[in-house]
Amino acid sequence: MSDRIFGIVGLVLALGYAYAATQIEESFLSDAVGPKAFPLIIAAILGLASIAIILKPDASPDWPSVGRLVEVLAATVVLILYAELLPVTGFVIATALASAYLTWRLGSKPLATLITGIGTSLGIYVIFHLVLGLSLARGPLGI
């Protein structure tokens, strides 16, 4: 029963996401695919996966312990904070903090966590901003 509830929640999310994607206004300078394509693909995949879960649920699902659920909730809060802080702190700082926290929760040592967070942030910045020329949120440091 819990799998079906999860599937229904996923399907509702997919429908909401698809609706939100259709509300994206297209510029007259957009490419042939347009800005709606990627969100609609994500919504379709989520919807299909949710339907599969609804139609064929696991007979005896294994639920994580309360501690693991708290960890998932904490990671969700970090990602929400990441989205909120991105325009304020900029891409590099927000991404470094979020990826460092998530790396730490996956079991890295403190120094490795710091290096991974900064390296991930700078690596993505170089690829997306410097190489591909995409615009990323600028923070107080101008990057």
GROMACS .gro file of N, CA and C in nm:
model
  429
    1MET      N    1   0.082  -0.120   0.000
    1MET     CA    2   0.000   0.000   0.000
    1MET      C    3   0.087   0.126   0.000
    2SER      N    4   0.198   0.125   0.075
    2SER     CA    5   0.282   0.244   0.082
    2SER      C    6   0.345   0.276  -0.053
    3ASP      N    7   0.376   0.174  -0.133
    3ASP     CA    8   0.431   0.199  -0.266
    3ASP      C    9   0.330   0.270  -0.355
    4ARG      N   10   0.205   0.229  -0.345
    4ARG     CA   11   0.102   0.293  -0.427
    4ARG      C   12   0.083   0.439  -0.386
    5ILE      N   13   0.087   0.466  -0.256
    5ILE     CA   14   0.077   0.605  -0.210
    5ILE      C   15   0.195   0.685  -0.264
    6PHE      N   16   0.314   0.628  -0.257
    6PHE     CA   17   0.434   0.693  -0.310
    6PHE      C   18   0.419   0.717  -0.460
    7GLY      N   19   0.366   0.619  -0.532
    7GLY     CA   20   0.344   0.634  -0.676
    7GLY      C   21   0.244   0.743  -0.708
    8ILE      N   22   0.138   0.752  -0.629
    8ILE     CA   23   0.037   0.857  -0.651
    8ILE      C   24   0.097   0.995  -0.624
    9VAL      N   25   0.174   1.006  -0.517
    9VAL     CA   26   0.241   1.134  -0.486
    9VAL      C   27   0.335   1.172  -0.601
   10GLY      N   28   0.411   1.074  -0.651
   10GLY     CA   29   0.501   1.101  -0.764
   10GLY      C   30   0.425   1.143  -0.889
   11LEU      N   31   0.311   1.082  -0.913
   11LEU     CA   32   0.231   1.116  -1.030
   11LEU      C   33   0.175   1.258  -1.018
   12VAL      N   34   0.129   1.293  -0.899
   12VAL     CA   35   0.079   1.430  -0.876
   12VAL      C   36   0.193   1.530  -0.895
   13LEU      N   37   0.312   1.499  -0.843
   13LEU     CA   38   0.427   1.587  -0.864
   13LEU      C   39   0.461   1.601  -1.012
   14ALA      N   40   0.457   1.490  -1.085
   14ALA     CA   41   0.487   1.494  -1.228
   14ALA      C   42   0.387   1.582  -1.302
   15LEU      N   43   0.260   1.569  -1.268
   15LEU     CA   44   0.157   1.652  -1.333
   15LEU      C   45   0.177   1.799  -1.299
   16GLY      N   46   0.208   1.828  -1.173
   16GLY     CA   47   0.233   1.966  -1.133
   16GLY      C   48   0.356   2.023  -1.202
   17TYR      N   49   0.459   1.941  -1.214
   17TYR     CA   50   0.582   1.984  -1.279
   17TYR      C   51   0.557   2.010  -1.427
   18ALA      N   52   0.479   1.921  -1.490
   18ALA     CA   53   0.447   1.940  -1.632
   18ALA      C   54   0.366   2.068  -1.651
   19TYR      N   55   0.270   2.091  -1.563
   19TYR     CA   56   0.190   2.213  -1.572
   19TYR      C   57   0.280   2.336  -1.558
   20ALA      N   58   0.369   2.334  -1.459
   20ALA     CA   59   0.460   2.447  -1.438
   20ALA      C   60   0.549   2.468  -1.561
   21ALA      N   61   0.590   2.359  -1.624
   21ALA     CA   62   0.675   2.370  -1.743
   21ALA      C   63   0.600   2.435  -1.858
   22THR      N   64   0.471   2.407  -1.868
   22THR     CA   65   0.394   2.468  -1.978
   22THR      C   66   0.373   2.617  -1.956
   23GLN      N   67   0.395   2.666  -1.834
   23GLN     CA   68   0.377   2.808  -1.804
   23GLN      C   69   0.502   2.890  -1.834
   24ILE      N   70   0.611   2.825  -1.872
   24ILE     CA   71   0.735   2.895  -1.905
   24ILE      C   72   0.713   2.976  -2.032
   25GLU      N   73   0.743   3.104  -2.025
   25GLU     CA   74   0.728   3.188  -2.143
   25GLU      C   75   0.850   3.174  -2.232
   26GLU      N   76   0.823   3.160  -2.361
   26GLU     CA   77   0.932   3.144  -2.456
   26GLU      C   78   0.969   3.280  -2.515
   27SER      N   79   1.098   3.301  -2.524
   27SER     CA   80   1.150   3.423  -2.585
   27SER      C   81   1.147   3.407  -2.737
   28PHE      N   82   1.143   3.517  -2.805
   28PHE     CA   83   1.149   3.507  -2.951
   28PHE      C   84   1.288   3.465  -2.999
   29LEU      N   85   1.386   3.466  -2.908
   29LEU     CA   86   1.522   3.425  -2.942
   29LEU      C   87   1.555   3.283  -2.896
   30SER      N   88   1.455   3.202  -2.859
   30SER     CA   89   1.485   3.069  -2.808
   30SER      C   90   1.526   2.975  -2.921
   31ASP      N   91   1.591   2.869  -2.883
   31ASP     CA   92   1.635   2.771  -2.982
   31ASP      C   93   1.517   2.686  -3.030
   32ALA      N   94   1.545   2.592  -3.119
   32ALA     CA   95   1.439   2.511  -3.179
   32ALA      C   96   1.367   2.425  -3.075
   33VAL      N   97   1.439   2.377  -2.976
   33VAL     CA   98   1.379   2.291  -2.874
   33VAL      C   99   1.298   2.374  -2.775
   34GLY      N  100   1.349   2.486  -2.734
   34GLY     CA  101   1.279   2.572  -2.641
   34GLY      C  102   1.305   2.536  -2.496
   35PRO      N  103   1.269   2.625  -2.404
   35PRO     CA  104   1.297   2.603  -2.263
   35PRO      C  105   1.203   2.504  -2.195
   36LYS      N  106   1.096   2.465  -2.260
   36LYS     CA  107   0.999   2.374  -2.198
   36LYS      C  108   1.037   2.227  -2.214
   37ALA      N  109   1.122   2.196  -2.308
   37ALA     CA  110   1.149   2.056  -2.343
   37ALA      C  111   1.208   1.976  -2.226
   38PHE      N  112   1.313   2.026  -2.165
   38PHE     CA  113   1.378   1.950  -2.058
   38PHE      C  114   1.286   1.926  -1.939
   39PRO      N  115   1.216   2.029  -1.888
   39PRO     CA  116   1.123   2.003  -1.777
   39PRO      C  117   1.012   1.905  -1.814
   40LEU      N  118   0.964   1.911  -1.938
   40LEU     CA  119   0.859   1.817  -1.980
   40LEU      C  120   0.912   1.674  -1.989
   41ILE      N  121   1.037   1.658  -2.030
   41ILE     CA  122   1.097   1.524  -2.032
   41ILE      C  123   1.110   1.469  -1.890
   42ILE      N  124   1.154   1.553  -1.797
   42ILE     CA  125   1.166   1.512  -1.657
   42ILE      C  126   1.029   1.473  -1.603
   43ALA      N  127   0.926   1.553  -1.632
   43ALA     CA  128   0.790   1.524  -1.586
   43ALA      C  129   0.741   1.391  -1.644
   44ALA      N  130   0.770   1.367  -1.770
   44ALA     CA  131   0.727   1.241  -1.834
   44ALA      C  132   0.795   1.120  -1.770
   45ILE      N  133   0.923   1.130  -1.744
   45ILE     CA  134   0.995   1.019  -1.682
   45ILE      C  135   0.943   0.994  -1.540
   46LEU      N  136   0.924   1.102  -1.463
   46LEU     CA  137   0.869   1.087  -1.328
   46LEU      C  138   0.729   1.027  -1.332
   47GLY      N  139   0.647   1.072  -1.427
   47GLY     CA  140   0.511   1.019  -1.440
   47GLY      C  141   0.510   0.872  -1.476
   48LEU      N  142   0.594   0.832  -1.571
   48LEU     CA  143   0.600   0.691  -1.611
   48LEU      C  144   0.651   0.602  -1.497
   49ALA      N  145   0.753   0.649  -1.427
   49ALA     CA  146   0.805   0.573  -1.313
   49ALA      C  147   0.699   0.560  -1.204
   50SER      N  148   0.623   0.667  -1.180
   50SER     CA  149   0.519   0.664  -1.078
   50SER      C  150   0.407   0.569  -1.116
   51ILE      N  151   0.370   0.569  -1.244
   51ILE     CA  152   0.267   0.474  -1.290
   51ILE      C  153   0.315   0.331  -1.273
   52ALA      N  154   0.441   0.306  -1.303
   52ALA     CA  155   0.496   0.171  -1.285
   52ALA      C  156   0.490   0.128  -1.139
   53ILE      N  157   0.517   0.220  -1.048
   53ILE     CA  158   0.512   0.188  -0.904
   53ILE      C  159   0.367   0.163  -0.862
   54ILE      N  160   0.274   0.240  -0.916
   54ILE     CA  161   0.132   0.221  -0.882
   54ILE      C  162   0.083   0.086  -0.932
   55LEU      N  163   0.121   0.050  -1.054
   55LEU     CA  164   0.071  -0.075  -1.114
   55LEU      C  165   0.139  -0.200  -1.059
   56LYS      N  166   0.264  -0.188  -1.020
   56LYS     CA  167   0.337  -0.305  -0.970
   56LYS      C  168   0.414  -0.269  -0.843
   57PRO      N  169   0.343  -0.255  -0.731
   57PRO     CA  170   0.411  -0.219  -0.605
   57PRO      C  171   0.490  -0.337  -0.550
   58ASP      N  172   0.586  -0.307  -0.467
   58ASP     CA  173   0.664  -0.410  -0.398
   58ASP      C  174   0.574  -0.475  -0.293
   59ALA      N  175   0.576  -0.607  -0.289
   59ALA     CA  176   0.490  -0.680  -0.195
   59ALA      C  177   0.526  -0.652  -0.050
   60SER      N  178   0.654  -0.641  -0.021
   60SER     CA  179   0.696  -0.614   0.116
   60SER      C  180   0.811  -0.513   0.115
   61PRO      N  181   0.778  -0.384   0.105
   61PRO     CA  182   0.884  -0.283   0.098
   61PRO      C  183   0.961  -0.271   0.229
   62ASP      N  184   1.089  -0.245   0.217
   62ASP     CA  185   1.175  -0.222   0.333
   62ASP      C  186   1.188  -0.073   0.354
   63TRP      N  187   1.134  -0.023   0.466
   63TRP     CA  188   1.142   0.118   0.497
   63TRP      C  189   1.270   0.147   0.573
   64PRO      N  190   1.330   0.262   0.547
   64PRO     CA  191   1.452   0.297   0.620
   64PRO      C  192   1.419   0.329   0.766
   65SER      N  193   1.522   0.323   0.848
   65SER     CA  194   1.505   0.356   0.989
   65SER      C  195   1.474   0.505   1.005
   66VAL      N  196   1.432   0.542   1.124
   66VAL     CA  197   1.400   0.683   1.152
   66VAL      C  198   1.524   0.771   1.130
   67GLY      N  199   1.640   0.721   1.169
   67GLY     CA  200   1.763   0.797   1.150
   67GLY      C  201   1.790   0.827   1.004
   68ARG      N  202   1.767   0.730   0.919
   68ARG     CA  203   1.787   0.749   0.775
   68ARG      C  204   1.685   0.848   0.718
   69LEU      N  205   1.562   0.840   0.765
   69LEU     CA  206   1.460   0.934   0.719
   69LEU      C  207   1.496   1.077   0.759
   70VAL      N  208   1.554   1.093   0.879
   70VAL     CA  209   1.599   1.225   0.923
   70VAL      C  210   1.711   1.275   0.833
   71GLU      N  211   1.800   1.186   0.794
   71GLU     CA  212   1.909   1.224   0.703
   71GLU      C  213   1.855   1.268   0.567
   72VAL      N  214   1.754   1.197   0.517
   72VAL     CA  215   1.693   1.236   0.390
   72VAL      C  216   1.625   1.372   0.404
   73LEU      N  217   1.557   1.393   0.515
   73LEU     CA  218   1.493   1.522   0.541
   73LEU      C  219   1.597   1.634   0.549
   74ALA      N  220   1.709   1.607   0.617
   74ALA     CA  221   1.816   1.708   0.629
   74ALA      C  222   1.874   1.741   0.492
   75ALA      N  223   1.895   1.640   0.408
   75ALA     CA  224   1.947   1.664   0.273
   75ALA      C  225   1.847   1.746   0.192
   76THR      N  226   1.718   1.719   0.210
   76THR     CA  227   1.615   1.796   0.141
   76THR      C  228   1.617   1.941   0.185
   77VAL      N  229   1.633   1.964   0.314
   77VAL     CA  230   1.642   2.101   0.367
   77VAL      C  231   1.765   2.172   0.309
   78VAL      N  232   1.877   2.102   0.301
   78VAL     CA  233   1.999   2.161   0.245
   78VAL      C  234   1.976   2.201   0.099
   79LEU      N  235   1.908   2.117   0.022
   79LEU     CA  236   1.883   2.150  -0.118
   79LEU      C  237   1.786   2.267  -0.133
   80ILE      N  238   1.689   2.276  -0.043
   80ILE     CA  239   1.598   2.392  -0.045
   80ILE      C  240   1.675   2.519  -0.009
   81LEU      N  241   1.760   2.510   0.094
   81LEU     CA  242   1.843   2.625   0.131
   81LEU      C  243   1.938   2.662   0.017
   82TYR      N  244   1.989   2.563  -0.053
   82TYR     CA  245   2.075   2.588  -0.169
   82TYR      C  246   2.002   2.673  -0.272
   83ALA      N  247   1.879   2.634  -0.304
   83ALA     CA  248   1.801   2.709  -0.402
   83ALA      C  249   1.773   2.851  -0.354
   84GLU      N  250   1.749   2.867  -0.224
   84GLU     CA  251   1.720   3.000  -0.170
   84GLU      C  252   1.846   3.087  -0.162
   85LEU      N  253   1.959   3.028  -0.130
   85LEU     CA  254   2.083   3.104  -0.113
   85LEU      C  255   2.157   3.129  -0.244
   86LEU      N  256   2.123   3.057  -0.346
   86LEU     CA  257   2.193   3.069  -0.474
   86LEU      C  258   2.196   3.213  -0.526
   87PRO      N  259   2.084   3.285  -0.529
   87PRO     CA  260   2.092   3.423  -0.579
   87PRO      C  261   2.166   3.518  -0.483
   88VAL      N  262   2.172   3.483  -0.355
   88VAL     CA  263   2.235   3.570  -0.255
   88VAL      C  264   2.386   3.549  -0.250
   89THR      N  265   2.427   3.424  -0.239
   89THR     CA  266   2.570   3.394  -0.224
   89THR      C  267   2.639   3.368  -0.356
   90GLY      N  268   2.564   3.338  -0.460
   90GLY     CA  269   2.622   3.306  -0.590
   90GLY      C  270   2.641   3.156  -0.605
   91PHE      N  271   2.664   3.117  -0.729
   91PHE     CA  272   2.674   2.974  -0.762
   91PHE      C  273   2.790   2.906  -0.691
   92VAL      N  274   2.906   2.965  -0.696
   92VAL     CA  275   3.027   2.898  -0.645
   92VAL      C  276   3.016   2.872  -0.495
   93ILE      N  277   2.977   2.972  -0.418
   93ILE     CA  278   2.970   2.956  -0.273
   93ILE      C  279   2.858   2.861  -0.233
   94ALA      N  280   2.738   2.880  -0.289
   94ALA     CA  281   2.623   2.795  -0.255
   94ALA      C  282   2.649   2.650  -0.293
   95THR      N  283   2.708   2.628  -0.410
   95THR     CA  284   2.735   2.492  -0.455
   95THR      C  285   2.844   2.427  -0.370
   96ALA      N  286   2.945   2.503  -0.333
   96ALA     CA  287   3.051   2.449  -0.247
   96ALA      C  288   2.995   2.405  -0.113
   97LEU      N  289   2.909   2.487  -0.053
   97LEU     CA  290   2.851   2.453   0.077
   97LEU      C  291   2.758   2.331   0.068
   98ALA      N  292   2.671   2.331  -0.032
   98ALA     CA  293   2.576   2.220  -0.046
   98ALA      C  294   2.648   2.090  -0.078
   99SER      N  295   2.742   2.093  -0.171
   99SER     CA  296   2.810   1.969  -0.206
   99SER      C  297   2.901   1.921  -0.093
  100ALA      N  298   2.958   2.014  -0.016
  100ALA     CA  299   3.040   1.974   0.099
  100ALA      C  300   2.953   1.904   0.203
  101TYR      N  301   2.835   1.961   0.231
  101TYR     CA  302   2.747   1.897   0.330
  101TYR      C  303   2.706   1.757   0.283
  102LEU      N  304   2.663   1.746   0.158
  102LEU     CA  305   2.617   1.616   0.108
  102LEU      C  306   2.731   1.515   0.104
  103THR      N  307   2.851   1.559   0.070
  103THR     CA  308   2.967   1.470   0.071
  103THR      C  309   2.998   1.423   0.213
  104TRP      N  310   2.988   1.514   0.308
  104TRP     CA  311   3.012   1.479   0.448
  104TRP      C  312   2.911   1.375   0.495
  105ARG      N  313   2.785   1.392   0.458
  105ARG     CA  314   2.681   1.298   0.501
  105ARG      C  315   2.697   1.162   0.433
  106LEU      N  316   2.767   1.159   0.321
  106LEU     CA  317   2.794   1.032   0.255
  106LEU      C  318   2.916   0.962   0.314
  107GLY      N  319   2.983   1.027   0.411
  107GLY     CA  320   3.088   0.959   0.485
  107GLY      C  321   3.230   1.009   0.466
  108SER      N  322   3.249   1.120   0.398
  108SER     CA  323   3.385   1.172   0.379
  108SER      C  324   3.438   1.233   0.507
  109LYS      N  325   3.568   1.234   0.518
  109LYS     CA  326   3.637   1.300   0.630
  109LYS      C  327   3.628   1.452   0.608
  110PRO      N  328   3.644   1.532   0.715
  110PRO     CA  329   3.628   1.677   0.703
  110PRO      C  330   3.714   1.744   0.595
  111LEU      N  331   3.842   1.709   0.587
  111LEU     CA  332   3.928   1.772   0.488
  111LEU      C  333   3.886   1.732   0.346
  112ALA      N  334   3.857   1.604   0.329
  112ALA     CA  335   3.812   1.556   0.198
  112ALA      C  336   3.679   1.620   0.160
  113THR      N  337   3.593   1.642   0.258
  113THR     CA  338   3.464   1.707   0.234
  113THR      C  339   3.486   1.849   0.182
  114LEU      N  340   3.574   1.922   0.246
  114LEU     CA  341   3.603   2.060   0.206
  114LEU      C  342   3.661   2.064   0.065
  115ILE      N  343   3.756   1.978   0.038
  115ILE     CA  344   3.820   1.974  -0.094
  115ILE      C  345   3.718   1.935  -0.201
  116THR      N  346   3.635   1.836  -0.171
  116THR     CA  347   3.534   1.791  -0.268
  116THR      C  348   3.431   1.900  -0.294
  117GLY      N  349   3.386   1.968  -0.190
  117GLY     CA  350   3.288   2.076  -0.207
  117GLY      C  351   3.341   2.187  -0.295
  118ILE      N  352   3.461   2.232  -0.265
  118ILE     CA  353   3.522   2.341  -0.344
  118ILE      C  354   3.554   2.294  -0.486
  119GLY      N  355   3.608   2.174  -0.497
  119GLY     CA  356   3.642   2.120  -0.629
  119GLY      C  357   3.521   2.099  -0.717
  120THR      N  358   3.413   2.048  -0.658
  120THR     CA  359   3.290   2.028  -0.735
  120THR      C  360   3.236   2.161  -0.783
  121SER      N  361   3.232   2.257  -0.693
  121SER     CA  362   3.180   2.389  -0.726
  121SER      C  363   3.261   2.455  -0.837
  122LEU      N  364   3.391   2.457  -0.823
  122LEU     CA  365   3.476   2.520  -0.924
  122LEU      C  366   3.475   2.443  -1.056
  123GLY      N  367   3.471   2.311  -1.047
  123GLY     CA  368   3.466   2.230  -1.169
  123GLY      C  369   3.340   2.255  -1.250
  124ILE      N  370   3.227   2.259  -1.182
  124ILE     CA  371   3.101   2.286  -1.252
  124ILE      C  372   3.101   2.428  -1.307
  125TYR      N  373   3.155   2.522  -1.229
  125TYR     CA  374   3.163   2.662  -1.275
  125TYR      C  375   3.246   2.672  -1.403
  126VAL      N  376   3.360   2.606  -1.405
  126VAL     CA  377   3.447   2.611  -1.523
  126VAL      C  378   3.375   2.552  -1.644
  127ILE      N  379   3.313   2.436  -1.627
  127ILE     CA  380   3.248   2.370  -1.740
  127ILE      C  381   3.128   2.450  -1.790
  128PHE      N  382   3.038   2.486  -1.699
  128PHE     CA  383   2.915   2.550  -1.742
  128PHE      C  384   2.932   2.699  -1.777
  129HIS      N  385   3.014   2.770  -1.702
  129HIS     CA  386   3.025   2.914  -1.727
  129HIS      C  387   3.138   2.947  -1.826
  130LEU      N  388   3.257   2.898  -1.797
  130LEU     CA  389   3.372   2.935  -1.880
  130LEU      C  390   3.376   2.861  -2.013
  131VAL      N  391   3.344   2.732  -2.012
  131VAL     CA  392   3.352   2.653  -2.136
  131VAL      C  393   3.224   2.667  -2.218
  132LEU      N  394   3.108   2.644  -2.155
  132LEU     CA  395   2.982   2.647  -2.228
  132LEU      C  396   2.920   2.786  -2.237
  133GLY      N  397   2.969   2.879  -2.157
  133GLY     CA  398   2.920   3.016  -2.162
  133GLY      C  399   2.782   3.038  -2.102
  134LEU      N  400   2.739   2.948  -2.014
  134LEU     CA  401   2.609   2.964  -1.950
  134LEU      C  402   2.617   3.063  -1.835
  135SER      N  403   2.509   3.132  -1.812
  135SER     CA  404   2.504   3.230  -1.704
  135SER      C  405   2.471   3.160  -1.573
  136LEU      N  406   2.551   3.184  -1.472
  136LEU     CA  407   2.528   3.129  -1.339
  136LEU      C  408   2.512   3.244  -1.240
  137ALA      N  409   2.447   3.216  -1.129
  137ALA     CA  410   2.422   3.320  -1.028
  137ALA      C  411   2.555   3.377  -0.978
  138ARG      N  412   2.563   3.509  -0.979
  138ARG     CA  413   2.683   3.577  -0.929
  138ARG      C  414   2.662   3.616  -0.784
  139GLY      N  415   2.763   3.594  -0.707
  139GLY     CA  416   2.756   3.627  -0.566
  139GLY      C  417   2.836   3.751  -0.532
  140PRO      N  418   2.865   3.769  -0.405
  140PRO     CA  419   2.939   3.888  -0.362
  140PRO      C  420   3.081   3.892  -0.417
  141LEU      N  421   3.135   3.779  -0.455
  141LEU     CA  422   3.270   3.777  -0.511
  141LEU      C  423   3.272   3.797  -0.662
  142GLY      N  424   3.154   3.808  -0.722
  142GLY     CA  425   3.145   3.829  -0.866
  142GLY      C  426   3.153   3.702  -0.948
  143ILE      N  427   3.157   3.588  -0.878
  143ILE     CA  428   3.158   3.458  -0.947
  143ILE      C  429   3.046   3.371  -0.897
   0.00000   0.00000   0.00000
